[in-house]
């Protein structure tokens, strides 16, 4: 397969070439959890959805750690290639791979030793106990697979093979959906079946990604030794991607705790439906930003300022279209969103309809915020990328999830994300104005 020339081909052609593979990769990854939610809602029941929602922060942690090393190392690899430094690119890959492998071993060990206190902290109660244990134990065993899958997706994409990444995650995702149905319904394996399907699907994705190392076009090679300074650079540069993923898990935990306090298990069920919808939207927006990331990073390394601007404009247009589309769905069809996951009782429907309409407003600015964070990450300004992720993903939402319910009750909880995303967009616009003058002076 002929590889794209990221420094010479028209930006629009490059962006569109990367867009669908990148969206497919990020979207199908989220479908692992979405499929579990849909099948559990129909085959196990509403409490199964609540139990799954309590465990999603762990999945976010595993997947986000893969992004920490994968995107952090992948950006630096692309910049090194843009400068013609092939040995430096190999050192970044080697350092990132070593850290990813060590993290996978750590998560399996710590996950089993600390399973009870961790899940209790996440909100496990007597009603959900059996469901949490069945799904959670298998989820922990799959930690290295989830981590390495997201890690290799980032590197394979940066090595100019986006279609292979797309093929890997689509194949794994389809397998997961099929096995979810087989394990939950004909085989009656319940929560354990859903977890097993997720791990098996991810194993298949990982196996396909590994074939890239044996392809003629692969430039991902192990360097004999590397400077530990490079490991630090990877962590610093990938931290915003890590937080983008894991902060959603932290916020999910805080939402769950607040909803349990205000309306009980029913609130967690409704939030489970909404958070899975948000997972799909965030995945599409992540895909848009990841489509632009290799183009941005390599052209930044080569000092091509106009191509940087054009790439960002393409990303902004795609984010705008996605935002308008998803907000429209939430405003016009809130009941259908709920009915896609469960056969809702009147009590669930009465709570979910206004919740969906309010929460979905956050999807309009979300894509811009994710894209701008990726922009700063790709032009070696990880501090600002990290700041944006902290503001939208943790600080604003964590504060508002306690403040707004005090004034508006449960409606205040659903309002948290729209307020957080719009405030973050204002911050992004200010930071972009500052960065524009810096890039103009440099190039």
Coordinates of C-alpha atoms in Angstrom, one line a residue, residues 24-25 29 47 67 71 136 142 179 216 225 247 259 307 312 350 359 369 385 421 426:
X24 CA -13.6 4.1 12.8
X25 CA -10.8 3.2 15.1
X29 CA -13.2 1.0 20.4
X47 CA -29.1 -3.1 37.5
X67 CA -3.0 6.6 24.8
X71 CA -0.1 9.3 21.4
X136 CA -14.9 -6.7 36.9
X142 CA -7.9 -7.8 30.1
X179 CA -19.9 -12.8 21.1
X216 CA 7.3 -4.0 4.3
X225 CA 18.7 1.2 24.3
X247 CA -10.8 12.2 33.5
X259 CA -26.8 10.5 41.5
X307 CA -0.4 23.5 6.2
X312 CA -6.9 22.8 11.8
X350 CA -39.6 10.6 32.9
X359 CA -26.7 16.9 28.6
X369 CA -12.2 21.5 22.7
X385 CA -3.0 20.8 25.9
X421 CA -17.7 22.4 27.8
X426 CA -13.8 30.2 25.9

